[in-house]
XYZ file of C-alpha atoms in Angstrom:
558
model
C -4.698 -23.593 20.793
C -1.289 -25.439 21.300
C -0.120 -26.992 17.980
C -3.521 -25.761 15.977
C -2.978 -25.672 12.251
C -4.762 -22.776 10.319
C -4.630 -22.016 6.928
C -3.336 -18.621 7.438
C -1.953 -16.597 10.565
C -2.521 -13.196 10.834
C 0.258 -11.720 12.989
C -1.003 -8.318 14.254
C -5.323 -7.566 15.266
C -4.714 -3.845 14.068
C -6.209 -1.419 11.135
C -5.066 -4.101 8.364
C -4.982 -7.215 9.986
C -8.719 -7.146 10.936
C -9.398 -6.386 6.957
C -7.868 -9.434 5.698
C -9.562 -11.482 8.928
C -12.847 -9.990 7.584
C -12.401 -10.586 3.807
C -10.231 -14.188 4.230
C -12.617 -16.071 6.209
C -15.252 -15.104 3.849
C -14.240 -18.795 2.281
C -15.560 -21.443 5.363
C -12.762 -23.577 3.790
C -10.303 -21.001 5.110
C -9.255 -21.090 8.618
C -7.684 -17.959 9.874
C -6.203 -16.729 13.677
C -5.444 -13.531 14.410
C -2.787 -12.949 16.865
C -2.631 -9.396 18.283
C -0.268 -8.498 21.571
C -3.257 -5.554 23.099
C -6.449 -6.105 24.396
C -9.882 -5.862 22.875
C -11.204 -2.476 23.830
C -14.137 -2.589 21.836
C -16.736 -1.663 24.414
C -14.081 0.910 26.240
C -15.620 4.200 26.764
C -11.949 5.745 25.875
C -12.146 3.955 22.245
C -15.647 4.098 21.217
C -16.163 7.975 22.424
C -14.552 9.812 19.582
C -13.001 13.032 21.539
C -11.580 11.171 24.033
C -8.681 9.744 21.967
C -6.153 11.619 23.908
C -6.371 10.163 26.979
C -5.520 6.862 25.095
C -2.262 8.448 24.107
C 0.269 6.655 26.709
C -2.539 4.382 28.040
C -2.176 0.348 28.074
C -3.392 0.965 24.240
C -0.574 2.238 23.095
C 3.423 1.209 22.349
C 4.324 4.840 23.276
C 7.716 4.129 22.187
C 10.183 7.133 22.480
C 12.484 7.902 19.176
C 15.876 8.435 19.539
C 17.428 11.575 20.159
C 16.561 14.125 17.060
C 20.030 15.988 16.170
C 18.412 18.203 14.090
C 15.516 18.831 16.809
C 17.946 19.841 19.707
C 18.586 16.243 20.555
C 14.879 15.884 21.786
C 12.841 12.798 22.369
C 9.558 12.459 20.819
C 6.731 9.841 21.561
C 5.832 7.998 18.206
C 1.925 7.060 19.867
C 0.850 3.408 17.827
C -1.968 1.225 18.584
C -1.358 -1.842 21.023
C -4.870 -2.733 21.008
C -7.549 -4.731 18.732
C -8.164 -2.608 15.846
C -4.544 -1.219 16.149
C -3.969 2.580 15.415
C -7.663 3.026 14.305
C -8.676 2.507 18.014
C -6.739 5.319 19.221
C -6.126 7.713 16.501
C -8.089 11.335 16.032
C -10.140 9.534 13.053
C -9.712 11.939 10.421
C -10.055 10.004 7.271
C -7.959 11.146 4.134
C -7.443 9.764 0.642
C -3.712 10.228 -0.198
C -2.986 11.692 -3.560
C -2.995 10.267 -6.993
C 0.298 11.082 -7.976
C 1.909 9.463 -4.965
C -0.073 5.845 -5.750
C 1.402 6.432 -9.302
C 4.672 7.030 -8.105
C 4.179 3.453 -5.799
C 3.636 1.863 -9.807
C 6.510 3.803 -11.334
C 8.911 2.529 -9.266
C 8.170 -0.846 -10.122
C 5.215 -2.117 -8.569
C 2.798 -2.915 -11.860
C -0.990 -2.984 -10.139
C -0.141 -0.390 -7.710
C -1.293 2.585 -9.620
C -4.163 4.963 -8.776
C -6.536 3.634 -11.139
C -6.718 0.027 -9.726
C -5.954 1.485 -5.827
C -8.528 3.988 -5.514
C -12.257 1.531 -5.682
C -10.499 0.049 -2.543
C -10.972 3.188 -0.897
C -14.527 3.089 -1.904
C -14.895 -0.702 -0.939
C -13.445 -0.103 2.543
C -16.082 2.774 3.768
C -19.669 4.388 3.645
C -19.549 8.094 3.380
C -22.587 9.974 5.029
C -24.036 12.676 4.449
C -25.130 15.130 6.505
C -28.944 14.808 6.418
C -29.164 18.799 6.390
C -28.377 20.972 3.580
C -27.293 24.024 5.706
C -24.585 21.650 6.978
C -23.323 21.075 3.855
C -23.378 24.573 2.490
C -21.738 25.749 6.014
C -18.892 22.980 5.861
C -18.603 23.546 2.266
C -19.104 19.885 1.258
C -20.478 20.566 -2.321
C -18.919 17.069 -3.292
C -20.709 14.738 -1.314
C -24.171 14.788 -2.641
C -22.536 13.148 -6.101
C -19.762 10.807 -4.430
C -21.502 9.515 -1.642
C -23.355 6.400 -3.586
C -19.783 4.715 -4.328
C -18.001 4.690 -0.590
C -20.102 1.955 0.359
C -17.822 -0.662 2.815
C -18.319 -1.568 6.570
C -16.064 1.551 7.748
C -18.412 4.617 8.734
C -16.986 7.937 7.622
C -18.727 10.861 8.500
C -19.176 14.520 9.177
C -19.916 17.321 12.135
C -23.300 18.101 12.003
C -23.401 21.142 14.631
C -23.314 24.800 13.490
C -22.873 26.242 16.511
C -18.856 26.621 16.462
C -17.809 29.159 13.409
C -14.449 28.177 13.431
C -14.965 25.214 11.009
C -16.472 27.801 8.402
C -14.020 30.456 8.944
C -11.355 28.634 8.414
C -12.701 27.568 4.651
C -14.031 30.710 3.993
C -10.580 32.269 4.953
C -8.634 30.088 2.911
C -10.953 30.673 -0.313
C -10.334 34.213 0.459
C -6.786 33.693 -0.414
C -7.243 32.081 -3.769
C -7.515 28.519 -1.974
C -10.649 27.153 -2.556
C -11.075 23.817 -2.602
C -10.766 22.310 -6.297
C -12.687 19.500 -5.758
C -13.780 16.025 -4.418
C -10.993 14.957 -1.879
C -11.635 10.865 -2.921
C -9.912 12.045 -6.484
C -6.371 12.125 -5.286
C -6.032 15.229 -7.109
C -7.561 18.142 -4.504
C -6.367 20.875 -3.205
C -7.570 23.554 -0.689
C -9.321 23.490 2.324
C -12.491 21.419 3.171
C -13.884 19.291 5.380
C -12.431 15.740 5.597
C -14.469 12.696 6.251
C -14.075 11.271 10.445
C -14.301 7.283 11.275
C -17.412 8.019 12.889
C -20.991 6.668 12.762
C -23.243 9.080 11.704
C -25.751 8.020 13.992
C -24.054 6.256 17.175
C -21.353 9.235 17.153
C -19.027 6.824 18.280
C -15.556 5.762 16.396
C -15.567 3.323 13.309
C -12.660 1.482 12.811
C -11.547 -2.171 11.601
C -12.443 -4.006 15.212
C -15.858 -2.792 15.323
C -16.884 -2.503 11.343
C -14.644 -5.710 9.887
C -14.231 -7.740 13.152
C -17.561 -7.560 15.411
C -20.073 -8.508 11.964
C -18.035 -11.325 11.701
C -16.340 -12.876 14.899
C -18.983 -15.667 14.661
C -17.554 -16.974 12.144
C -16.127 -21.009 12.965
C -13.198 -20.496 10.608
C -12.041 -17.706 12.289
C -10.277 -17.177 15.495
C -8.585 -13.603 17.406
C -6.362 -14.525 20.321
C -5.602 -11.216 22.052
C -2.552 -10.357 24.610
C -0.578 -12.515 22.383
C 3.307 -11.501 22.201
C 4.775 -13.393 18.901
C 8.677 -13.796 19.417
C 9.647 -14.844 16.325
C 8.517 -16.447 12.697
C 9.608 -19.553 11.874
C 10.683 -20.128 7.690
C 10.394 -24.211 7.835
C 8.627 -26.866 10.173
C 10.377 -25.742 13.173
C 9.209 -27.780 16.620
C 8.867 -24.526 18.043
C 6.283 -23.028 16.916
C 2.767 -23.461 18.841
C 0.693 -22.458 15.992
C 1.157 -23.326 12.156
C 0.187 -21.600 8.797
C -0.247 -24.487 6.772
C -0.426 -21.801 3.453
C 0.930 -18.763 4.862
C 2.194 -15.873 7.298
C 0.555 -12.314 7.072
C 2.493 -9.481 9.124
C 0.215 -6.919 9.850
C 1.943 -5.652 13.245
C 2.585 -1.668 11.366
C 5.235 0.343 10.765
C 7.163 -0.268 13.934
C 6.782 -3.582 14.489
C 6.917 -5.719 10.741
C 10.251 -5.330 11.014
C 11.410 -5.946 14.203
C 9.773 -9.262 13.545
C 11.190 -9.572 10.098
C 15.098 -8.528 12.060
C 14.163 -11.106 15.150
C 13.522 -13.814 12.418
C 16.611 -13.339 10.816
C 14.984 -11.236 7.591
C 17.764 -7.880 7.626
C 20.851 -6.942 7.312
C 23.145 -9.298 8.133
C 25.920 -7.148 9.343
C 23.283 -6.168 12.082
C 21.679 -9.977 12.670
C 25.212 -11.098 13.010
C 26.124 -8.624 16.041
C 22.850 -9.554 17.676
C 23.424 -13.294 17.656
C 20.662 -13.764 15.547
C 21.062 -16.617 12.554
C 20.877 -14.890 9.257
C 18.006 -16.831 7.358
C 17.807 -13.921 4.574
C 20.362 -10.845 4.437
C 18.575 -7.575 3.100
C 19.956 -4.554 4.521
C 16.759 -2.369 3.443
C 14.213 -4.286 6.231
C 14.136 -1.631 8.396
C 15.139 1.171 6.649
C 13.240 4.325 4.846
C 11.247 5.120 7.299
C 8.998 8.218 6.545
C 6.807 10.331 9.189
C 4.900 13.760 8.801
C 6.984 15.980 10.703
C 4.481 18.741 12.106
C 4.180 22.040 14.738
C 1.802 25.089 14.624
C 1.173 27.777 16.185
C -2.143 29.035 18.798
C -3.962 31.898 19.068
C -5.775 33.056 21.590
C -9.869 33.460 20.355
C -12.055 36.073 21.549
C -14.688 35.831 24.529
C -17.404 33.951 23.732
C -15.695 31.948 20.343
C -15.872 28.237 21.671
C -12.484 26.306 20.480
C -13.188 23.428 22.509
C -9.183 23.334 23.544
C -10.498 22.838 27.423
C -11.519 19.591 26.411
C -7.846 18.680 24.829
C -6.851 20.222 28.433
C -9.217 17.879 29.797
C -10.582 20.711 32.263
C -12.967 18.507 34.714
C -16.191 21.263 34.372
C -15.759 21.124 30.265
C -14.867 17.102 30.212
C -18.352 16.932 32.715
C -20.799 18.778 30.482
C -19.700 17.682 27.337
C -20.125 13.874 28.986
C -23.431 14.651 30.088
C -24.300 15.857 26.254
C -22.992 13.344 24.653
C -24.784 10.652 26.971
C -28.483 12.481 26.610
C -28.210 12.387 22.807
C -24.958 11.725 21.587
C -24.092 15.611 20.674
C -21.687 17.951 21.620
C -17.601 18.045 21.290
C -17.271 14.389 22.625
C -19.058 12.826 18.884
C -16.714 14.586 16.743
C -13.323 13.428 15.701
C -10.060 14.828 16.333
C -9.217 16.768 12.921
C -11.807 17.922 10.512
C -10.724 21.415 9.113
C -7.767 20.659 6.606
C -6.122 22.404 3.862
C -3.620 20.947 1.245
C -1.496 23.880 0.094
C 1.966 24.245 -2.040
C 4.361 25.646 -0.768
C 3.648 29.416 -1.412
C 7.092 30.000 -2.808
C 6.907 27.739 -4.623
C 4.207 29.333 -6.703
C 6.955 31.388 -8.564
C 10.241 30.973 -10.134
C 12.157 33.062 -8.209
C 10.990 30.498 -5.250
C 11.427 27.925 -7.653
C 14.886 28.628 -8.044
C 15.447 29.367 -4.330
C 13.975 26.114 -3.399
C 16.038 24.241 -6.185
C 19.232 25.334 -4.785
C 18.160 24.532 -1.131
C 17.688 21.484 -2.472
C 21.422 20.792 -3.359
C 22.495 22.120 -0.405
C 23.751 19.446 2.145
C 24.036 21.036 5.725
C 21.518 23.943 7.161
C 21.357 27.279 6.348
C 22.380 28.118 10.184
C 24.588 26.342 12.576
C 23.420 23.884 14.809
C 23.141 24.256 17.925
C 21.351 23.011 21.411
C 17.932 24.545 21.487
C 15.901 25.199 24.728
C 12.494 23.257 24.848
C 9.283 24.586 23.675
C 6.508 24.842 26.581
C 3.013 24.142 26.655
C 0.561 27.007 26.060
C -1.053 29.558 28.934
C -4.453 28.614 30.236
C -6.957 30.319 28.008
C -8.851 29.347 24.834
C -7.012 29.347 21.424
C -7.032 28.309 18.525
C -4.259 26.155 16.884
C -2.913 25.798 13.343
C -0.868 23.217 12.577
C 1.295 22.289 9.608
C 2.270 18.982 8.593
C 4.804 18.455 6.178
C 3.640 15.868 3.676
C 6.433 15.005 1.249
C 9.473 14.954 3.502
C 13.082 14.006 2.239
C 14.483 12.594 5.669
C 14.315 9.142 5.639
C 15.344 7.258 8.751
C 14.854 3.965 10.416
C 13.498 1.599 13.311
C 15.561 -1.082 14.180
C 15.803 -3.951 17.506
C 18.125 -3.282 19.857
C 18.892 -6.975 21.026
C 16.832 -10.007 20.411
C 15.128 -10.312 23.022
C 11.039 -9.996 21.723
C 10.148 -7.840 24.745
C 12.925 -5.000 24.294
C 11.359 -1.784 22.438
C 12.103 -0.952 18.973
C 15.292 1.883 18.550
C 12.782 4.473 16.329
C 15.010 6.933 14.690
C 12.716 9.186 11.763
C 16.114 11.627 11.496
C 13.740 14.408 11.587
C 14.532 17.533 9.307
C 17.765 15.546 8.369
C 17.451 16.838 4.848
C 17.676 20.734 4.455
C 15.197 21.080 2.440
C 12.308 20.020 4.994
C 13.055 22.472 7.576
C 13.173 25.056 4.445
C 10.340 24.130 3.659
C 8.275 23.103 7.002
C 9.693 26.923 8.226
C 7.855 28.934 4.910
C 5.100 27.277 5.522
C 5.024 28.317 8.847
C 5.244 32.225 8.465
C 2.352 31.813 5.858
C 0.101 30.672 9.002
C 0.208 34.792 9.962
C -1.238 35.720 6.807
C -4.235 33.361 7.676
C -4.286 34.059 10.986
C -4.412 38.011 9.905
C -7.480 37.028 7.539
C -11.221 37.548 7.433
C -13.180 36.091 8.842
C -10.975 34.259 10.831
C -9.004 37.342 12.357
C -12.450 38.409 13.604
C -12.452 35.405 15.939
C -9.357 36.061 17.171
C -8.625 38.351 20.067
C -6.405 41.285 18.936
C -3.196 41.106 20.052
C -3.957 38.108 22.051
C -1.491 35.945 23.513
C -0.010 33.088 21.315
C 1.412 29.848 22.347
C 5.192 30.277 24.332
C 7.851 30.459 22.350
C 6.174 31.955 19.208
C 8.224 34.422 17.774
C 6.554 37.959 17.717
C 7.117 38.070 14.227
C 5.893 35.063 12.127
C 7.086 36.341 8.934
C 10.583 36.215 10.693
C 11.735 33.140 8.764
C 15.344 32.880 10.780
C 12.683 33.001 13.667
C 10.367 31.099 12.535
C 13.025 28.427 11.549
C 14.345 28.050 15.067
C 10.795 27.329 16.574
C 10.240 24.758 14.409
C 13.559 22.963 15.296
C 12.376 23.497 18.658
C 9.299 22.451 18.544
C 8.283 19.783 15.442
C 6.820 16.576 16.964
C 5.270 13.573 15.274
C 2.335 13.271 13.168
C 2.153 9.667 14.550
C 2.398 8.964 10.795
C 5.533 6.210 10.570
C 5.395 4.464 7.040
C 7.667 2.319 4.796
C 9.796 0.253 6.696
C 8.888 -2.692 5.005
C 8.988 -0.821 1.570
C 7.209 -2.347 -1.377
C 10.493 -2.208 -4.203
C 12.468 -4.526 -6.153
C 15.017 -5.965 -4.328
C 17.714 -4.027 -6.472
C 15.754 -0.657 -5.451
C 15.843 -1.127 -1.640
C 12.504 -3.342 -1.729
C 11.262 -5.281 1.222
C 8.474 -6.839 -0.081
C 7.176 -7.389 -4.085
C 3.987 -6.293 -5.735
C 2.472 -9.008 -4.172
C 3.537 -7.701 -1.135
C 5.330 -11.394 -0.425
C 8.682 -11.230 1.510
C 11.761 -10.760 -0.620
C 13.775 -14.393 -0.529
C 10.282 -16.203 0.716
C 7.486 -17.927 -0.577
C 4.437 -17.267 2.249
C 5.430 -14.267 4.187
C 3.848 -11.092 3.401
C 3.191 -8.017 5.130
C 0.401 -5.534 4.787
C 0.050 -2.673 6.627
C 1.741 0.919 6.429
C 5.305 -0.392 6.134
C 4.983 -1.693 2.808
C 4.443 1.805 1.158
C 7.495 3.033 -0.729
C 6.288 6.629 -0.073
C 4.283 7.780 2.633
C 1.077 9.119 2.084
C -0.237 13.314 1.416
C -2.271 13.401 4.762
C -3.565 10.765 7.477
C -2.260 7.431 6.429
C -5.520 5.538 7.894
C -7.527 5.126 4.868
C -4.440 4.486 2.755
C -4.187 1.477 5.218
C -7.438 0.324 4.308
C -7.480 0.564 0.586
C -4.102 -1.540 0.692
C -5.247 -3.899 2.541
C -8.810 -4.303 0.842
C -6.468 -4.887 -2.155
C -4.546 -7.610 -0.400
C -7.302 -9.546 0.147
C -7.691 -9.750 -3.196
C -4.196 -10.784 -4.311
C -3.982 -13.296 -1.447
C -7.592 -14.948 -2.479
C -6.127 -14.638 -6.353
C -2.840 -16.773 -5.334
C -4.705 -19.142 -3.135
C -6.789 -20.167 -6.140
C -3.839 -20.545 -7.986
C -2.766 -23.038 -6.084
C -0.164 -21.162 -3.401
């Protein structure tokens, strides 16, 4: 490939990237490469099989880059897992497939991005998948998927979305039914970006392989015939060159697509010289464009939970997660014979989206307001000891993510050498009001937890995971816990935020590089505010959208 000119290069084989390589070669006139640093896993066992994401997590497949140290966390380290593999993040993620909301897209539009509003966004999400339905009507009625009968015609795009089909496990229904018991029955169709409640979400999953859909196997594999397109895989890109440069190997003749996520867009953007000069200039690096904002407002889902331990004979399927050898073997040997069992479904599939209770009256209204305009914590800081894993036993875990955080934080080189890891730091719980707010949350997880039906799959007074506080409606408890034990969502957005330049912007509305004529990115760093839920389908709406744009421009002459 030395010195090969292509229309377009497509820095980055992951959840976008393959989306544009799809949709952009559709033109034979168009010549496209893909250049993506992992390996193509599509026929790996550990990929395809949906339950076995975890043991992906730290594999070859994944950056597993460490944040910094989390001052508001007890100075702890947590593992930001991110796809370093063909097909990216959607190769090694837990598949659950969630539309962010509608108010959130709107706020993208309102803050000066004209196109970017829910009403032009949300067909993409339709274009980019097919939504199954289960093919029996007891499954519906048990998974409480009353939606899906008049929705599924318009999801109609090479992604596979799916649902669980087996009945066997009540958990699933419990948990609805529980939830609609306290006043939180679902409201709606979860593709309108205005639900809330619990349901069912949609997994990345064929319906009838059971194994995982995502970008390499539904945009790439229908099309990696094509002559005008090629996908060059354990390629490391060092740098982007802005002009004719004699060191580059291969050329964009029209233009430069970053689709290497939320960690990674930048870093190239900062070894390119795109950032903040003060930072460019310490590294040695020749400042080409000086914005201090590449980099910067970086978002994540800060989450924890807490388990309880189910009663004999309730299945929770948590040996799996343990990856106990006699569970791992007779779920393989089900999911070989007929693809069934705990191996064909995804990761995450029993959601809620709640308000914070408090919030639900003015006196927590007004509680929350002046938390709000507080700047330090409620309680001192100070060093925590580390939360440990759970006994043997089977439980069953809730977990709450907080969805609208405040802290902001960054991910930034460290040198400029290409190799050298990013310096991730999301800051955590740096605002007040998150651990406020993530803690409140947390104590209403007893109430659930003390709730039929789902208390009568519980064991009573049955161990809990270590260090859970006896009493979960202890909030100065419950508040502690969480500092000691909030990880990751694996949710990093908005490094690459899509703003004016005068509002912190990275990129414009046509998601082209502030200062540059042919540089874009399009992935999960261009979103000014992270998404309510899973970011994955959010991913694929934007960059179903891109395609569009870029094809627009292109016939216009760029």
């Amino acid at each position: 490939m030395q010195n090969r000119i292509f229309n377009l290069v497509i820095i980055g084989g992951g959840t976008a990237g393959l989306v544009l390589a799809n949709r952009l070669t559709e033109d034979a006139a168009t010549h496209v490469v893909v250049l993506e640093a992992g390996e193509d896993l599509t026929s790996d066992p550990r990929v395809t099989t949906p339950a076995l994401f975890p043991t992906l997590l730290g594999s070859d497949a994944d950056w597993n880059t460490p944040t910094e140290p989390q001052e508001a966390a007890g100075g702890k380290r947590m593992n930001i897992s991110h796809g370093r593999v063909l097909g990216g993040s959607s190769a090694i993620n837990g598949q659950a497939f969630v539309a962010t909301s509608k108010i959130g897209v709107d706020t993208w539009a309102a803050l000066g991005n004209p196109g970017w509003d829910w009403d032009t966004l949300s067909p993409y999400f339709q274009k980019a998948h097919t939504l199954v339905s289960p093919s029996d009507p007891a499954v519906r009625e048990h998974l409480r998927l009353d939606y899906i009968d008049a929705n599924v015609s318009g999801h109609n795009g090479p992604m596979q979305t799916s649902f669980p089909d087996d009945l066997g496990n009540p958990l699933p229904k419990a948990w609805i039914e529980t939830l609609e018991r306290l006043g939180h029955r679902c409201t709606g169709d979860p593709f309108s970006g205005e639900i809330t409640g619990a349901y069912t979400n949609a997994a990345s999953i064929d319906a009838e392989t059971r194994q995982r859909s995502y970008s390499a196997s539904a945009y790439l594999q229908p099309v990696r015939h094509r002559p005008n397109l090629h996908v060059v895989t354990g390629a490391t890109v060092q740098k982007i060159v802005l002009d004719n440069g004699e060191t580059m190997t291969v050329h964009a003749r029209d233009e430069v697509i970053l689709y290497a996520g939320t960690l990674h867009s930048p870093k190239l953007l900062e070894l390119s010289g795109i950032g903040d000069a003060r930072l460019l200039n310490e590294l040695g690096i020749p400042v080409i464009i000086d914005n201090k904002y590449v980099s910067e407002n970086l978002q994540d889902h800060p989450m924890t939970g807490f388990s309880f331990e189910v009663r004999e004979g309730v299945d929770a399927i948590d040996d799996l997660l343990r990856q106990d050898p006699a569970s791992l073997q007779h779920a393989m040997e089900q999911y070989a014979a007929n693809k069934s069992g705990p191996l064909g479904v995804g990761g995450i599939f029993s959601y809620a989206l709640l308000a914070l209770q408090e919030a639900l009256s003015e006196e927590g209204r007004a509680n929350i307001r002046k938390l709000s305009q507080t700047s330090t914590y409620p309680e001192d800081q100070h060093p925590l000891e580390p939360a440990h894993t759970a006994f043997p036993g089977h439980f069953y875990s809730i977990a709450i993510g907080l969805l609208q955080p405040l802290s902001r934080g960054s991910v930034h080189i460290r040198d400029a050498e290409p190799s050298s890891p990013v310096k991730i730091d999301p800051k955590y719980l740096s605002h007040p009001l998150d651990l406020e707010a993530l803690a409140r949350h947390m104590t209403y997880i007893g109430t659930i937890a003390a709730t039929e039906p789902l208390a009568s799959l519980l064991k009573p007074g049955g161990r809990r995971n270590a260090a859970a506080p006896s009493d979960l409606s202890d909030l100065a408890a419950v508040r502690e816990y969480v500092r000691a034990t909030v990880l990751s969502s694996w949710h990093p957005t908005s490094t690459c935020a899509m703003l004016p330049a005068a509002l912190g912007g990275v990129v414009s509305p046509r998601l082209v590089v502030h200062g540059t004529r042919n540089l874009r990115v399009v992935d999960a760093s261009v979103f000014p505010v992270t998404t309510r839920g899973n970011p994955m389908a959010t991913v694929y709406a934007v960059a179903e959208r891109a395609a569009d744009l870029i094809k627009a421009d292109r016939g216009r002459g760029r």
